[in-house]
Tab-separated table of C-alpha atoms and ligand atoms in Angstrom:
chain	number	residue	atom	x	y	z
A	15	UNK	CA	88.979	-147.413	46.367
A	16	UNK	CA	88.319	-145.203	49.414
A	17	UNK	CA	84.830	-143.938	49.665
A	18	UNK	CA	83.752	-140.644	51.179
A	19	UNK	CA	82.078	-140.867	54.743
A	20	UNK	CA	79.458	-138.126	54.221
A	21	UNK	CA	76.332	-138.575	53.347
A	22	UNK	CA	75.783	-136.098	51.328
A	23	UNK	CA	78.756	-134.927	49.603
A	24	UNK	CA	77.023	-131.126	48.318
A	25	UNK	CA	76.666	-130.190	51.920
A	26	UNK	CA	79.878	-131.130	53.235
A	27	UNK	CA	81.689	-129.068	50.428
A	28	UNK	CA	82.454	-125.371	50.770
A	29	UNK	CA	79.662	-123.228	49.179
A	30	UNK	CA	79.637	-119.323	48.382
A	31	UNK	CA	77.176	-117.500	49.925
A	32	UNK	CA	74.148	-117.080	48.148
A	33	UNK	CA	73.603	-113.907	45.348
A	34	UNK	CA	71.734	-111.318	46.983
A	35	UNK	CA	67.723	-111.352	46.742
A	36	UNK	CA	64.766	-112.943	48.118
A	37	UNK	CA	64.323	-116.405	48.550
A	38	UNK	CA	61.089	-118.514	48.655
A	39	UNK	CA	61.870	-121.522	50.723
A	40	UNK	CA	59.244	-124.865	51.109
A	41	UNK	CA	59.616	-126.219	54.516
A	42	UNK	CA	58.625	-129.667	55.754
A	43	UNK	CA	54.274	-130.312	56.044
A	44	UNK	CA	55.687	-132.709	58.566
A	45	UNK	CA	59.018	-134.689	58.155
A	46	UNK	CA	61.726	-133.114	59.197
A	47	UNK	CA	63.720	-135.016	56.036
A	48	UNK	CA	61.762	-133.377	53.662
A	49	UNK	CA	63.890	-130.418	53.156
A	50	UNK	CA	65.818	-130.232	49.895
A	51	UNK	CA	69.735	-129.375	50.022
A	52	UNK	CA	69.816	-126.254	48.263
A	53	UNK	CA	66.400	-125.152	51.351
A	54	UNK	CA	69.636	-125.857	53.934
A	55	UNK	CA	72.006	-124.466	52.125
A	56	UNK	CA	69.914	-121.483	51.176
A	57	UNK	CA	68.745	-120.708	54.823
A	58	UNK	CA	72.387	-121.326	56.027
A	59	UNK	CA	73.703	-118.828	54.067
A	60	UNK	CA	71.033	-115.709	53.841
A	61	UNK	CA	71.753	-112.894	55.872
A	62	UNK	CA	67.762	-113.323	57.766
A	63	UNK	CA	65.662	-115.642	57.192
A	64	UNK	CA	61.604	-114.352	57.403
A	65	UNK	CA	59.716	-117.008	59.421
A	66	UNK	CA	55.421	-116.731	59.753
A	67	UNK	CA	56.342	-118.096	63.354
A	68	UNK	CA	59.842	-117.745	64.729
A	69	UNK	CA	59.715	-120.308	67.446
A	70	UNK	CA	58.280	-122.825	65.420
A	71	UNK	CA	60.674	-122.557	62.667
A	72	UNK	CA	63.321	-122.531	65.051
A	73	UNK	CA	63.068	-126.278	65.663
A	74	UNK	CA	63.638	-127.084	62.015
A	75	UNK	CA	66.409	-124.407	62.282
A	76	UNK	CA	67.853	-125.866	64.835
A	77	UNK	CA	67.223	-129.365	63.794
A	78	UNK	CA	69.386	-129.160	60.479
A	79	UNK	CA	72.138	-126.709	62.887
A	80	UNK	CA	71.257	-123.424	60.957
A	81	UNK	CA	72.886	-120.225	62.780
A	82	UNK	CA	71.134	-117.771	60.513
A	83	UNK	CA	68.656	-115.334	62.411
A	84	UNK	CA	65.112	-115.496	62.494
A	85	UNK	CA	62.767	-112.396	62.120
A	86	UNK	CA	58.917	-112.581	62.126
A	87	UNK	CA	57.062	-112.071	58.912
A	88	UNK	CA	53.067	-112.581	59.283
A	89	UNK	CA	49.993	-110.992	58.535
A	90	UNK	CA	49.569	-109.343	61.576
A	91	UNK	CA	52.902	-107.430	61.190
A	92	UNK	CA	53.931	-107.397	57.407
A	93	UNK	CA	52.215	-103.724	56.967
A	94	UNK	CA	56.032	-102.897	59.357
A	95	UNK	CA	58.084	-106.148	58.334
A	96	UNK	CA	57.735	-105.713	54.598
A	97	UNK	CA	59.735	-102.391	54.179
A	98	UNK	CA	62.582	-103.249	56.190
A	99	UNK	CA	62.613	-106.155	54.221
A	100	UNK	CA	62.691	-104.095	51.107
A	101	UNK	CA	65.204	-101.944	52.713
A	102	UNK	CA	67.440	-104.759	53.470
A	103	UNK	CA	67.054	-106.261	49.760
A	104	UNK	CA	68.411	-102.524	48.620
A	105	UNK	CA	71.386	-103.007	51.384
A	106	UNK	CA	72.458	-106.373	48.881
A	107	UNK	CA	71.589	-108.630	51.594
A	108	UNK	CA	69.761	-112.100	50.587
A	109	UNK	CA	66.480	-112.918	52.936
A	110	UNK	CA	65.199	-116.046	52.799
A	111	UNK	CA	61.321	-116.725	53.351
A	112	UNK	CA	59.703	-119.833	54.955
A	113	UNK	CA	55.984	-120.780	56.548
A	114	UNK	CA	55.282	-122.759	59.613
A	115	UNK	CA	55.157	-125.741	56.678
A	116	UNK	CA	55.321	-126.401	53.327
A	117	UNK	CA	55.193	-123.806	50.191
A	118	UNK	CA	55.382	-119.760	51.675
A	119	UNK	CA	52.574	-117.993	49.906
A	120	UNK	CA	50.086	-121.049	49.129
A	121	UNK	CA	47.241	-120.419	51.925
A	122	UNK	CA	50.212	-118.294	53.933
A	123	UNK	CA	51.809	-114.786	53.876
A	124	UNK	CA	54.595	-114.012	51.185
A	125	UNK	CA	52.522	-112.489	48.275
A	126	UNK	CA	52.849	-109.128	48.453
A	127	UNK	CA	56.788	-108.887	50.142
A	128	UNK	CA	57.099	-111.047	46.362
A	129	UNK	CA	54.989	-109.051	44.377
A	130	UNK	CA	57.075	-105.450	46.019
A	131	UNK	CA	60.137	-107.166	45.476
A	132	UNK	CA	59.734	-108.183	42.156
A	133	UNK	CA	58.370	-104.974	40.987
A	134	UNK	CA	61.384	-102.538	42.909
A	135	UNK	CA	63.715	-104.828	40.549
A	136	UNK	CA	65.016	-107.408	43.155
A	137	UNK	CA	65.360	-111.012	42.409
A	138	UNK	CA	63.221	-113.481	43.675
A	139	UNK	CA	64.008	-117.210	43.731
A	140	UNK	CA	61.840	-120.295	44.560
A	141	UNK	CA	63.447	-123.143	46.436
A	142	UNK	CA	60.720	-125.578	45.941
A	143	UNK	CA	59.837	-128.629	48.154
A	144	UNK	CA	56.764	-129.715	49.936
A	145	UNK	CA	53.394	-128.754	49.996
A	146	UNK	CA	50.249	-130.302	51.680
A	147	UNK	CA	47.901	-129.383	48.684
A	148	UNK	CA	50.518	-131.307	45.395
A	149	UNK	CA	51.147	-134.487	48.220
A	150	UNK	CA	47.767	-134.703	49.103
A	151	UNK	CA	46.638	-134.384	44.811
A	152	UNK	CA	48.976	-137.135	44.107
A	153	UNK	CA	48.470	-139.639	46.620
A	154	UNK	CA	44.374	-138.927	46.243
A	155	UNK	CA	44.052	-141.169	43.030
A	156	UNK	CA	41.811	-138.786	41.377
A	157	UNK	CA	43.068	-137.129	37.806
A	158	UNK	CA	45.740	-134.777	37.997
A	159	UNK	CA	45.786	-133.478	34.268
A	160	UNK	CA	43.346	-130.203	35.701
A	161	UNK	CA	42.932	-129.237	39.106
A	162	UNK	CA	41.772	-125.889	41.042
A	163	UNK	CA	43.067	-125.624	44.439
A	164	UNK	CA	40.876	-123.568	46.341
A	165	UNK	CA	42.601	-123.379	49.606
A	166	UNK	CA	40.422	-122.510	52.652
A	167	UNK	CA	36.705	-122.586	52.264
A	168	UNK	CA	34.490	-120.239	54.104
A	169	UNK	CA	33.920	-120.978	57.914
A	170	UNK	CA	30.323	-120.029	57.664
A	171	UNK	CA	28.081	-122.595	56.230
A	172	UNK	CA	26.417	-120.213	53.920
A	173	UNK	CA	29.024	-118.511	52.897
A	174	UNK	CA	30.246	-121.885	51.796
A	175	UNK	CA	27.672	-123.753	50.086
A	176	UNK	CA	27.676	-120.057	47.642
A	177	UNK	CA	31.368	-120.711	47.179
A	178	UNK	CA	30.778	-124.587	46.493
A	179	UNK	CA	28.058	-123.818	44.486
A	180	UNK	CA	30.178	-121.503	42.102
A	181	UNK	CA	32.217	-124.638	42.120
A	182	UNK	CA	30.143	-127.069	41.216
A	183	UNK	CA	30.645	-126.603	37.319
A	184	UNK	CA	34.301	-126.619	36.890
A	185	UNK	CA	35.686	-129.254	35.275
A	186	UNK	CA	38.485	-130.077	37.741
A	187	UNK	CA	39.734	-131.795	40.443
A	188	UNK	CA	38.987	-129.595	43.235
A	189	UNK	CA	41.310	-128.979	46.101
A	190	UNK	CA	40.705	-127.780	49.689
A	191	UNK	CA	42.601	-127.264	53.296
A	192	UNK	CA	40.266	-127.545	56.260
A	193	UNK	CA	40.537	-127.153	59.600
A	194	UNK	CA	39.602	-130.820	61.833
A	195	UNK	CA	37.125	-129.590	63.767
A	196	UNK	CA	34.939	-128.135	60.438
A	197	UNK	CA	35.939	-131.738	58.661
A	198	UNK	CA	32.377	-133.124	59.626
A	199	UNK	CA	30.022	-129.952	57.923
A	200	UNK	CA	32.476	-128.929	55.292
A	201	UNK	CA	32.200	-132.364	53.735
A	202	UNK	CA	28.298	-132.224	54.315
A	203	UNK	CA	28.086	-129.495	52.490
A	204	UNK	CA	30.538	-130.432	49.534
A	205	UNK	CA	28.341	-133.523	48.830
A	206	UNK	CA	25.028	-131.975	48.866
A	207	UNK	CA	26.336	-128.564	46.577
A	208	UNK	CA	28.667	-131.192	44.296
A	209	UNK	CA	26.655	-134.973	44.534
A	210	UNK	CA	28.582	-137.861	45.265
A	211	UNK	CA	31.489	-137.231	43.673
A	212	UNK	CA	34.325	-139.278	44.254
A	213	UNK	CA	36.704	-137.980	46.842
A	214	UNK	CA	39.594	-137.918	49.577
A	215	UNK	CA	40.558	-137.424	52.873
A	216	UNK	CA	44.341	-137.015	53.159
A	217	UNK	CA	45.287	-136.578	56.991
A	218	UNK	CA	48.749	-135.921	58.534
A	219	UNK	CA	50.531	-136.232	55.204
A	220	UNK	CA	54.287	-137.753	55.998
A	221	UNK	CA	53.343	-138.118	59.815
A	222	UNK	CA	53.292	-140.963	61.968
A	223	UNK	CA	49.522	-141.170	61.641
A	224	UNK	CA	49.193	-140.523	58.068
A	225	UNK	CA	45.744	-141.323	56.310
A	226	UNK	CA	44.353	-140.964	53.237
A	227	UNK	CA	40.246	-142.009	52.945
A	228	UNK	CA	38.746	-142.892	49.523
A	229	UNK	CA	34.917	-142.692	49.017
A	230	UNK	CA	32.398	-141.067	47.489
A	231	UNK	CA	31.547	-137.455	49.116
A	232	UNK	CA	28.080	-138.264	51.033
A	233	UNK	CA	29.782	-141.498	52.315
A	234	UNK	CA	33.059	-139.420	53.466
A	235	UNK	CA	30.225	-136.866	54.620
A	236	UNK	CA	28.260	-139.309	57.213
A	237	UNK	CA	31.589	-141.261	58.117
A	238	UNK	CA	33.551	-137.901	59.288
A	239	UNK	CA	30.259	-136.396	60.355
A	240	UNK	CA	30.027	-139.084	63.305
A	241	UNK	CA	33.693	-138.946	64.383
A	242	UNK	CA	35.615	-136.333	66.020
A	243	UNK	CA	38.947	-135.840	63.907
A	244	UNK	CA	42.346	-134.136	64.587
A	245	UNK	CA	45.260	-133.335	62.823
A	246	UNK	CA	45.689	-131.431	59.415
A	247	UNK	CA	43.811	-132.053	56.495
A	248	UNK	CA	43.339	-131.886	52.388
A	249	UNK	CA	39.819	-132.633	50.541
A	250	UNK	CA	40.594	-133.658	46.864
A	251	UNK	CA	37.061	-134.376	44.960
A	252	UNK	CA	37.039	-135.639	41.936
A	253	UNK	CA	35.861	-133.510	38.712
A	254	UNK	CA	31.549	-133.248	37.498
A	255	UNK	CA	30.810	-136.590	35.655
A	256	UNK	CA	31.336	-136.184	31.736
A	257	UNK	CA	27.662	-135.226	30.705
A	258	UNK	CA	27.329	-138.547	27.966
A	259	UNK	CA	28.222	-140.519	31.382
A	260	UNK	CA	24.427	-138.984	32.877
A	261	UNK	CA	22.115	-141.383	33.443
A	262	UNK	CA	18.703	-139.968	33.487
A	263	UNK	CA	17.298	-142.571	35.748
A	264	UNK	CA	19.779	-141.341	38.333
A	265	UNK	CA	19.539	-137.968	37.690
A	266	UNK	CA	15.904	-138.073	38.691
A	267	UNK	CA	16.637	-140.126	41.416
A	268	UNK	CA	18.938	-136.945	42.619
A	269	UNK	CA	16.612	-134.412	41.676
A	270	UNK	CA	13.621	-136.341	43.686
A	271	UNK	CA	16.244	-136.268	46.775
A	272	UNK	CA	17.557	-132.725	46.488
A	273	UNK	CA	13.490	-131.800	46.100
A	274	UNK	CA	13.126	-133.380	49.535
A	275	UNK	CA	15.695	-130.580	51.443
A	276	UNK	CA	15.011	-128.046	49.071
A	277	UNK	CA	12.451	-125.334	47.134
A	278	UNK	CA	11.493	-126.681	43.743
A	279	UNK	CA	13.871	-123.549	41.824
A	280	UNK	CA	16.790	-124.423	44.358
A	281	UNK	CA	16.722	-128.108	44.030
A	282	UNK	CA	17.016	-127.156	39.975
A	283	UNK	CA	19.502	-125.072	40.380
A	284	UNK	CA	21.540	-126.881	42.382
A	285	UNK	CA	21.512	-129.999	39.871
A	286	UNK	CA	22.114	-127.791	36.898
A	287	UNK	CA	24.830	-126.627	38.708
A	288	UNK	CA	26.581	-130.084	39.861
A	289	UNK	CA	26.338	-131.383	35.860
A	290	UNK	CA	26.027	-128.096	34.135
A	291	UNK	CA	22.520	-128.772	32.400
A	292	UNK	CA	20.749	-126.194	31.226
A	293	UNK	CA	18.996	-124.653	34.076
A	294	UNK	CA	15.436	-124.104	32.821
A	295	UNK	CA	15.105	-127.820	31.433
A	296	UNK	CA	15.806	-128.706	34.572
A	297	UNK	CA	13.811	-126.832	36.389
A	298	UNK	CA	10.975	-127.616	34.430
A	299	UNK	CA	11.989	-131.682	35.437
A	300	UNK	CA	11.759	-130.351	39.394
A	301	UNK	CA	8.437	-129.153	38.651
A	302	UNK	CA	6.922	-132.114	36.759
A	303	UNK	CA	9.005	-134.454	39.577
A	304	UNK	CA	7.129	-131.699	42.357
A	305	UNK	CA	3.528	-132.172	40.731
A	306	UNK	CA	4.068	-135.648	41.230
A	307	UNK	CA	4.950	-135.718	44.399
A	308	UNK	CA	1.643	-133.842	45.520
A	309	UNK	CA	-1.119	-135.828	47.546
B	424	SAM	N1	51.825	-123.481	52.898
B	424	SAM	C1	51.312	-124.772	53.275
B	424	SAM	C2	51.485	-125.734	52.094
B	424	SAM	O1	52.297	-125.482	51.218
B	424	SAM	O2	50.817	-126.763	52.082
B	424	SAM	C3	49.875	-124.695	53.734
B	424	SAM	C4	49.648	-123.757	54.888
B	424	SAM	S1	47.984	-123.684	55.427
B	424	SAM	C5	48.060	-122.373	56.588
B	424	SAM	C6	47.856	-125.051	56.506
B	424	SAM	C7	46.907	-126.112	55.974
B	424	SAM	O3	47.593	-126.958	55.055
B	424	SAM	C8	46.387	-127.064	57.045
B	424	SAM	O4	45.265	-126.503	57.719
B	424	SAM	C9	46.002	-128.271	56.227
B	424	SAM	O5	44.770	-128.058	55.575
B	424	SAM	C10	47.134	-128.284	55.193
B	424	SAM	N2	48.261	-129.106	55.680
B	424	SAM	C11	49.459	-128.685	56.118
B	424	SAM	N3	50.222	-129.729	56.473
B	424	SAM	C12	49.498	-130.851	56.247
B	424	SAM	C13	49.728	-132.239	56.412
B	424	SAM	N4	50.888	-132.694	56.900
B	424	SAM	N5	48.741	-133.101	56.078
B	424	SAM	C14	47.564	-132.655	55.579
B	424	SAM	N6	47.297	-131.355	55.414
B	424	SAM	C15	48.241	-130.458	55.733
């Protein structure tokens, strides 16, 4: 029995060009093979495909021999780009929309060009594929059943031990993006606003130097802290430990080192915070703990 030559049969066959509307299109994080066949098919056939950054997309583009034009669509310009978009959606035409990588709208521009679409009555489809921040969750070995992906934190430290802080109670695995070069004092602050919560460092997901570092946060913390790290990156921590699991010998050993950096009503409220105990029995541990501690 002769066997077809072509690897993949669905792309080699004739396909009708796609219905009219906007499509959301995930893009590689890194591996050019992670595109799905309907993502090629899908940009092949649109009548413009909306790109965050058209010279970067147009390796990809080119890679997979896509003829389809490329027209910017970023934050700097989607106040203009968004109702000629519109406009063209009215015409019947059928616009894709891709990132530099991964999932459009998840930490990049798309939102509201969906959200206008949507409500003027045009049809919006995903195309789903990869993103950094569901490769990074289930390669990080931490529970998956709840998690709160939290994107970018603030650059500024405080700023971002407020955000951590409002954090610190959920009952989730928490996901982050960073940038490399804040790797070192993000992760500083995440242990001392969460504790040593067990955690991840998943670098250069489906690249050649892929990575992905277990450890509890303050160890993660002094480890990146000391090294100067490139490349793109995901922080998965783990969820607050269950409050039965508390042991108070530890937390007093926690509250006597968070009493060391910090006032005696900030070192309280942190901890009630990180295990969501009741603030004021707490605070009245820090003060007993304090007492103690004076000559
Ligand atoms: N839309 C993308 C997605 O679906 O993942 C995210 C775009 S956001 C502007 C870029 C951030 O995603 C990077 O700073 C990094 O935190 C994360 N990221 C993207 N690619 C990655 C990769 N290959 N490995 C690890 N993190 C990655």
């Amino acid at each position: 029995m002769s066997r077809t030559a072509a690897p993949f049969p669905a792309l080699g066959a004739r396909r009708e060009a796609p219905e009219p509307g906007l499509y959301i299109v995930s893009t590689p994080i890194g591996n050019l093979a992670d595109i799905t066949l309907r993502a090629l098919e899908v940009l092949a056939g649109v009548d413009l495909i909306l790109a965050e950054d058209t010279r970067y997309s147009r390796r990809l583009i080119d890679h997979y021999g896509i003829a389809t034009s490329l027209s910017a669509y970023h934050e700097h310009n989607a106040e203009r780009a968004r109702p000629e978009a519109l406009a063209r959606l009215a015409q019947g035409q059928a616009l894709a929309l891709i990132s530099d990588a991964g999932t459009p709208l998840i930490s990049d521009p798309g939102f509201k060009l969906v959200a206008e679409a949507r409500a003027a009555g045009f049809a919006v489809h995903p195309i789903p594929g990869a993103s950094a921040l569901l490769s990074a969750l289930v390669a990080a070995g931490l529970p998956t059943d709840r998690f709160l992906f939290e994107g970018f934190l603030p650059p500024k430290a405080e700023a971002r031990r407020a955000r951590l802080n409002a954090l610190a109670a959920i009952e989730a695995t928490l996901v982050f993006y960073e940038a490399p070069q804040r790797l070192g004092e993000c992760l500083a602050d995440l242990a001392a606003e969460l504790g040593p919560r067990p955690a991840c460092v998943a670098r250069e997901l489906t690249k050649l130097h892929e990575t992905l570092h277990s450890g509890p946060l303050d160890e993660l913390a002094a480890h990146y802290g000391a090294a100067e790290t490139k490349g793109e990156i995901v922080i998965v921590v783990g969820a607050p430990p269950e409050r039965a699991a508390l042991d108070p010998a530890a937390l007093s050993a926690e509250l006597e080192a968070l009493l060391a950096a910090h006032t005696t009503k900030d070192a309280a409220a942190i901890l009630a915070a990180r295990h969501r105990l009741p603030r004021r029995d707490v605070y009245a541990q820090a003060l007993a703990l304090a007492g103690k501690r004076l000559p």
